[in-house]
The first five atom37 places (N, CA, C, CB, O) and aatype in JSON, in Angstrom:
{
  "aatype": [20, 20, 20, 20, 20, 20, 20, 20, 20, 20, 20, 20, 20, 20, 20, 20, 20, 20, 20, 20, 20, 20, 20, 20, 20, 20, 20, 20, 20, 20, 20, 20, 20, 20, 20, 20, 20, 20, 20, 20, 20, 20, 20, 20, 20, 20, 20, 20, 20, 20, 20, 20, 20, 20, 20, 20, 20, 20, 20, 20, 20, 20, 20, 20, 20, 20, 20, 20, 20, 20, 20, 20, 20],
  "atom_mask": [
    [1, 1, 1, 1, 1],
    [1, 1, 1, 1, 1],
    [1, 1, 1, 1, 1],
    [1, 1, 1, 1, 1],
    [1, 1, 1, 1, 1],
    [1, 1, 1, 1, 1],
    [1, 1, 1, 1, 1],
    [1, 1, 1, 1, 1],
    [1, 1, 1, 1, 1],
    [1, 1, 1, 1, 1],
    [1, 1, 1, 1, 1],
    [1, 1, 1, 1, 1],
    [1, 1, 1, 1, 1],
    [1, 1, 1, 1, 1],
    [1, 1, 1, 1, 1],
    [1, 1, 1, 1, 1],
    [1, 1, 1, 1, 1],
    [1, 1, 1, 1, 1],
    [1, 1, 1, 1, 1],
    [1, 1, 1, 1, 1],
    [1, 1, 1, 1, 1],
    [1, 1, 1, 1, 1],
    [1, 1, 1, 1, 1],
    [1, 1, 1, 1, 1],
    [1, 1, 1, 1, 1],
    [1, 1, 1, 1, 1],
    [1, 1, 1, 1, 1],
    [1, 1, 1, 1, 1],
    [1, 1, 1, 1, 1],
    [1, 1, 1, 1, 1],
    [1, 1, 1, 1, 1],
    [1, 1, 1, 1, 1],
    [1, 1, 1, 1, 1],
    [1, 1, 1, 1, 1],
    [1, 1, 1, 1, 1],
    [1, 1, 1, 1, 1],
    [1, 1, 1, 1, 1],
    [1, 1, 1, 1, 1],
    [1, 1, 1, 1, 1],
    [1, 1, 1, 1, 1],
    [1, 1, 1, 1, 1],
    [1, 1, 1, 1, 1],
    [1, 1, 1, 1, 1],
    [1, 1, 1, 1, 1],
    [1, 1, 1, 1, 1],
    [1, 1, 1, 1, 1],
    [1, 1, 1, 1, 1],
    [1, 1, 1, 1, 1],
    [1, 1, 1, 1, 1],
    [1, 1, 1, 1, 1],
    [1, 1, 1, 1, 1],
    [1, 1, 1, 1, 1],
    [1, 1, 1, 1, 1],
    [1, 1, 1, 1, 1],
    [1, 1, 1, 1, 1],
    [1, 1, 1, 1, 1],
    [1, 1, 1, 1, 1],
    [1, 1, 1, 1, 1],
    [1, 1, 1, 1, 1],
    [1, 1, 1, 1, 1],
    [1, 1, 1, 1, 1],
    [1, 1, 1, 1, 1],
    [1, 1, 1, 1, 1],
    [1, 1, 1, 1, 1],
    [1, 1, 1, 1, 1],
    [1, 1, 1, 1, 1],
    [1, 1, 1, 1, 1],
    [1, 1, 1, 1, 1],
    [1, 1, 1, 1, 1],
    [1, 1, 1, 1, 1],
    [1, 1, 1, 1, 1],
    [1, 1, 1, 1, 1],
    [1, 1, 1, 1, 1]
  ],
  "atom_positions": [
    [[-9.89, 1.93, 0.31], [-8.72, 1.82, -0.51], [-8.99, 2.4, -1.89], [-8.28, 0.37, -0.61], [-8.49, 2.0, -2.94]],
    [[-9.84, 3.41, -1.73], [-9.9, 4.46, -3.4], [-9.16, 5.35, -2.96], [-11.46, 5.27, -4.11], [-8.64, 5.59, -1.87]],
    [[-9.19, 5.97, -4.24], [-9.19, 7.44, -4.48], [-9.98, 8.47, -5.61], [-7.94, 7.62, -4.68], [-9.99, 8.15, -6.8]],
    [[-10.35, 9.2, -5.33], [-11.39, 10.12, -5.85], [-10.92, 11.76, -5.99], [-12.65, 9.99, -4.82], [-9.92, 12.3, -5.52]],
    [[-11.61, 12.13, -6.52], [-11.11, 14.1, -6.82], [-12.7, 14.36, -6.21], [-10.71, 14.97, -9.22], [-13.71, 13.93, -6.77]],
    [[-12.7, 14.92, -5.31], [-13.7, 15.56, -4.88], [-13.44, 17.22, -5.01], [-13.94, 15.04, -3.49], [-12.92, 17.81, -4.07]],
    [[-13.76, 17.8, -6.02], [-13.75, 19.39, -6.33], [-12.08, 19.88, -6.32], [-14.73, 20.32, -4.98], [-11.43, 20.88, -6.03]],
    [[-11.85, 18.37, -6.88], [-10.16, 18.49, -7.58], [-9.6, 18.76, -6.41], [-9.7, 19.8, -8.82], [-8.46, 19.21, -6.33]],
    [[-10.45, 18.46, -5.24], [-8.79, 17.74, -4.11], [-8.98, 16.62, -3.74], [-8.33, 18.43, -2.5], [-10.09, 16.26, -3.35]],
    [[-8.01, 15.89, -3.79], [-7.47, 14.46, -3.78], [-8.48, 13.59, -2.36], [-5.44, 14.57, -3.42], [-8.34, 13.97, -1.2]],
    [[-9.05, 12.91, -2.58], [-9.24, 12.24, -1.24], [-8.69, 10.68, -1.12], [-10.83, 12.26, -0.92], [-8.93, 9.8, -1.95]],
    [[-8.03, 10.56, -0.15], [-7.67, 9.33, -0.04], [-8.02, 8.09, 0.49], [-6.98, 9.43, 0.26], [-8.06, 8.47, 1.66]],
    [[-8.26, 7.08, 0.54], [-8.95, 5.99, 1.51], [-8.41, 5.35, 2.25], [-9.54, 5.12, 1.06], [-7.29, 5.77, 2.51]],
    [[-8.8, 4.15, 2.92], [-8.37, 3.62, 3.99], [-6.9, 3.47, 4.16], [-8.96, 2.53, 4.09], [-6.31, 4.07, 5.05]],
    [[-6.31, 2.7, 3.32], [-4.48, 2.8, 3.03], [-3.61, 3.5, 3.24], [-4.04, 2.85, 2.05], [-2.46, 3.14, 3.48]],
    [[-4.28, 5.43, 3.18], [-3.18, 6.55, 3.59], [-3.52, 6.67, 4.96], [-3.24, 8.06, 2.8], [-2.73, 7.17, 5.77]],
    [[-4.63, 6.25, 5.26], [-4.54, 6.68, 7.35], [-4.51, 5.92, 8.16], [-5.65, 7.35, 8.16], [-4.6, 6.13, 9.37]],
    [[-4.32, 4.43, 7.36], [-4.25, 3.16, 8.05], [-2.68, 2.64, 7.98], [-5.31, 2.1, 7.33], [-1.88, 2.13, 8.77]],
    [[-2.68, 2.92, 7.04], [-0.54, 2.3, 6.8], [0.43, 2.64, 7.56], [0.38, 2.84, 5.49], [1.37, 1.95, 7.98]],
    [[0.09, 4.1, 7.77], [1.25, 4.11, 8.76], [1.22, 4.14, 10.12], [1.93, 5.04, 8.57], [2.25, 4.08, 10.8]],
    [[-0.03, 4.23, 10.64], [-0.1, 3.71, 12.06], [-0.3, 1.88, 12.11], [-1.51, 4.56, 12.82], [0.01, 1.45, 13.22]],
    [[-0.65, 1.04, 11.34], [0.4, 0.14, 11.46], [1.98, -0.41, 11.24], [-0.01, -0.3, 11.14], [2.56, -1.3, 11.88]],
    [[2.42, 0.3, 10.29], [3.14, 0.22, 10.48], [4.15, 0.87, 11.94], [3.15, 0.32, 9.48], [5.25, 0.46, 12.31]],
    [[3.53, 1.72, 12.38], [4.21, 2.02, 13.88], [4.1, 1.41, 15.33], [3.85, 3.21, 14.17], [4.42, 1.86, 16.43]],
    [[3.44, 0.01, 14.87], [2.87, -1.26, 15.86], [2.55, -2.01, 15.02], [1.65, -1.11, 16.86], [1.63, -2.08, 14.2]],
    [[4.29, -3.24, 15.59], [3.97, -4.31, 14.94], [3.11, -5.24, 15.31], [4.83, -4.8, 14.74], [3.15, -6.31, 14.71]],
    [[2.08, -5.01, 16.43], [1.66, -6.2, 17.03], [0.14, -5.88, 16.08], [1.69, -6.29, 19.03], [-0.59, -6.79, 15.68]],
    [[-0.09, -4.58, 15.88], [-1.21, -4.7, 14.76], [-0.72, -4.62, 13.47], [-2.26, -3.66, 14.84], [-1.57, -4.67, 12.58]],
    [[0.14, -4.55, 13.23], [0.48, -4.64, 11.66], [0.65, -6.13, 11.43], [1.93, -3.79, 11.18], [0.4, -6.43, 10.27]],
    [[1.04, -7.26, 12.28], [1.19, -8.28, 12.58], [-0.45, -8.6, 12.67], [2.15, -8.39, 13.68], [-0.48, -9.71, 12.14]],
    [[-1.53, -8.35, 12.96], [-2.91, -8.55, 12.95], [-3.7, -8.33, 12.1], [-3.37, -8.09, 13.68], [-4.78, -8.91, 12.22]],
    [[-3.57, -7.71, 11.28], [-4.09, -7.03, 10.27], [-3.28, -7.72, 8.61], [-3.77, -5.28, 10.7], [-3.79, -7.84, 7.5]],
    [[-2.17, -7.97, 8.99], [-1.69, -8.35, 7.46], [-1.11, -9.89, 7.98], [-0.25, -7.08, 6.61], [-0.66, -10.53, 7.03]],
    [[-1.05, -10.5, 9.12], [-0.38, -11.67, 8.97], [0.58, -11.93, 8.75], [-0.64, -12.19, 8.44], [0.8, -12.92, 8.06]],
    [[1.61, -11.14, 9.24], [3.07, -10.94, 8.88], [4.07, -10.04, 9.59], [3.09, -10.49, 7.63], [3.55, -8.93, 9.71]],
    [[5.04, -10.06, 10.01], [5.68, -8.75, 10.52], [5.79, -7.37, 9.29], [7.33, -9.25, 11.04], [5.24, -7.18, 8.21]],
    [[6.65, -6.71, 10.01], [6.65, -5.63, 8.56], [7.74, -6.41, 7.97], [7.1, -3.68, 8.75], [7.35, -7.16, 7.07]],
    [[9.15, -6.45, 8.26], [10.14, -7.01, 8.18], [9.62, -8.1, 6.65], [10.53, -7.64, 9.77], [10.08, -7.94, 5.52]],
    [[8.94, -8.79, 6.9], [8.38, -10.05, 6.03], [7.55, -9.09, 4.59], [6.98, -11.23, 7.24], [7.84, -9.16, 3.4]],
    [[6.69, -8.43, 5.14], [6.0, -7.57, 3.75], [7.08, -6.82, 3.31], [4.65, -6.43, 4.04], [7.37, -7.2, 2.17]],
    [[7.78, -5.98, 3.68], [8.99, -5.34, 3.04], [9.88, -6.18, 2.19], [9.82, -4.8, 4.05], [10.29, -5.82, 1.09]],
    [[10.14, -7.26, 2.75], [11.12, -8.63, 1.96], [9.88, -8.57, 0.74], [11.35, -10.71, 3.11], [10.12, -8.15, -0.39]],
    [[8.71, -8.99, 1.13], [7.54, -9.69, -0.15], [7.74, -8.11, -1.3], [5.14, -10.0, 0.75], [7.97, -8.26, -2.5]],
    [[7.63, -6.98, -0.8], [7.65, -5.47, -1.43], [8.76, -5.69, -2.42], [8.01, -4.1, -0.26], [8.52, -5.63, -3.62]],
    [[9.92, -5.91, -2.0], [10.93, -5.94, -2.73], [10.95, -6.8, -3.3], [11.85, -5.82, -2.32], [11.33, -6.36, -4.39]],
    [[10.75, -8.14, -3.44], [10.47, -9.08, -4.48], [9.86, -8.98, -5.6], [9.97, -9.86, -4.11], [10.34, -9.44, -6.64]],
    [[8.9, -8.48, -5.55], [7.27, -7.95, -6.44], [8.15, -6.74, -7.05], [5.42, -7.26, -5.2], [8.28, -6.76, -8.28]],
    [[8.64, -5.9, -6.49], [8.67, -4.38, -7.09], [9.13, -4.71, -8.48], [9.78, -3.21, -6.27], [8.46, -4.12, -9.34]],
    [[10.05, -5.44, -8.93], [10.61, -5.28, -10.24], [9.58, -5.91, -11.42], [12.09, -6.02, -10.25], [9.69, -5.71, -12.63]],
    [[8.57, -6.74, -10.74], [7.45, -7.59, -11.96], [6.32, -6.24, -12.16], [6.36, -9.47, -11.1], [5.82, -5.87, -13.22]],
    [[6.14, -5.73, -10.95], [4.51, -5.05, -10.72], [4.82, -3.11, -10.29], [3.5, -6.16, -8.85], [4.19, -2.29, -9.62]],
    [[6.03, -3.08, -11.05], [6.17, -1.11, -10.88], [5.7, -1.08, -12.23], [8.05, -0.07, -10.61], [5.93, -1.8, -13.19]],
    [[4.83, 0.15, -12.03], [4.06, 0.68, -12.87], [4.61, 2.06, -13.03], [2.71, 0.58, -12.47], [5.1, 2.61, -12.04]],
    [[4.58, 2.79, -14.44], [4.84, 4.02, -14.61], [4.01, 4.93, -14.47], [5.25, 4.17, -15.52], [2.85, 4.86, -14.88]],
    [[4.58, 6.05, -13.78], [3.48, 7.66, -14.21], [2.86, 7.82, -15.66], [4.51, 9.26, -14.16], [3.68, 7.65, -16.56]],
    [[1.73, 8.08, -16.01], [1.22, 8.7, -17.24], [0.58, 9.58, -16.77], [0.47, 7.98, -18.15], [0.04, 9.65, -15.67]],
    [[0.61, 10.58, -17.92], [-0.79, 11.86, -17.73], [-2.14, 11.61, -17.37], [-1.16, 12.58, -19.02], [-2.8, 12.44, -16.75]],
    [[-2.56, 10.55, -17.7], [-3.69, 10.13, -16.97], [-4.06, 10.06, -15.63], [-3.84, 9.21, -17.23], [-4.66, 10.93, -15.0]],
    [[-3.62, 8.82, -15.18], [-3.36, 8.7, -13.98], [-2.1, 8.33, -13.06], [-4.08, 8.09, -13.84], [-1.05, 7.95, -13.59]],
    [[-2.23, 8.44, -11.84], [-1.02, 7.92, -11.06], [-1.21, 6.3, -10.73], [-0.87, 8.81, -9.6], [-2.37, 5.9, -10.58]],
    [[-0.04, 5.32, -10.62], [-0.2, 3.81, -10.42], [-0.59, 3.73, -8.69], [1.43, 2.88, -10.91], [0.02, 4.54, -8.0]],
    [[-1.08, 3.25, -8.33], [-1.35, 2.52, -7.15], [-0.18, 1.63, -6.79], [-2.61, 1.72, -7.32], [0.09, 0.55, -7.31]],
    [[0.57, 2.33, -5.7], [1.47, 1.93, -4.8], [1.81, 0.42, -4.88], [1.0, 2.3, -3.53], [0.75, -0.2, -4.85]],
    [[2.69, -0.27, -4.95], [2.88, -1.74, -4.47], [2.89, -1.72, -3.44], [3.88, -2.48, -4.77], [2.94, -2.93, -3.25]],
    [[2.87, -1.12, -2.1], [2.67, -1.43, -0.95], [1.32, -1.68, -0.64], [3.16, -0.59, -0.25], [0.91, -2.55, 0.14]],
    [[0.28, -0.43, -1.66], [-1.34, -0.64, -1.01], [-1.76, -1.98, -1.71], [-2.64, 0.79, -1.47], [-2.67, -2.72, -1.32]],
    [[-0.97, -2.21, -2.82], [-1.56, -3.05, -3.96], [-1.2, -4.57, -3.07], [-0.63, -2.77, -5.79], [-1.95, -5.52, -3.33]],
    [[-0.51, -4.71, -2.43], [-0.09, -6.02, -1.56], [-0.95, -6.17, -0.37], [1.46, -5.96, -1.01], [-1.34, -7.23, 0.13]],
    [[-1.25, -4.66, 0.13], [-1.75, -4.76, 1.43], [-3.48, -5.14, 0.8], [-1.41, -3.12, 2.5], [-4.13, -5.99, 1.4]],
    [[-4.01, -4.51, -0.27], [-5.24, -5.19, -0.72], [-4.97, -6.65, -0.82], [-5.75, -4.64, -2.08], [-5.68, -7.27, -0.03]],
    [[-4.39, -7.21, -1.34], [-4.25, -8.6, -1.65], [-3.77, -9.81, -0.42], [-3.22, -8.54, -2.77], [-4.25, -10.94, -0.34]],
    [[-2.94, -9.35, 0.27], [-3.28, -10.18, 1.45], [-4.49, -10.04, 2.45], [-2.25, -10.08, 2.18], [-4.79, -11.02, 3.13]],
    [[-5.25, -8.75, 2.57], [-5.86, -8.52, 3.63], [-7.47, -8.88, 3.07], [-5.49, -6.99, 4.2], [-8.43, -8.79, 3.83]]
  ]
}
């Protein structure tokens, strides 16, 4: 669940190649997070308005979806 610039291309971690093949089976997305999607999407939208973070030149914010999926899992 990083991310890194390896020779200034992006590498991504577990979260971009894991998210959406659970999410395309709920019976492991249901195993893995303890929840249907249905239920994290409700929790997503709750959170989004306390915990959205803005773009700066610096860096980019870390997703509320990965940022939930770290925290329950």
């Amino acid at each position: 669940l990083f991310r890194s610039c390896v020779g200034c291309v992006w590498v991504f971690g577990e979260f971009y190649y894991l998210y959406n093949q659970l999410r395309n089976n709920d019976v492991l997305f249901r195993s893995y997070t303890r929840m249907t999607v249905e239920t994290f999407d409700y929790l997503v939208e709750m959170i989004r308005p306390e915990f959205d973070l803005k773009y700066t030149n610096f860096q980019d914010p870390i997703p509320i979806e990965e940022r939930l999926v770290v925290t329950i899992r």
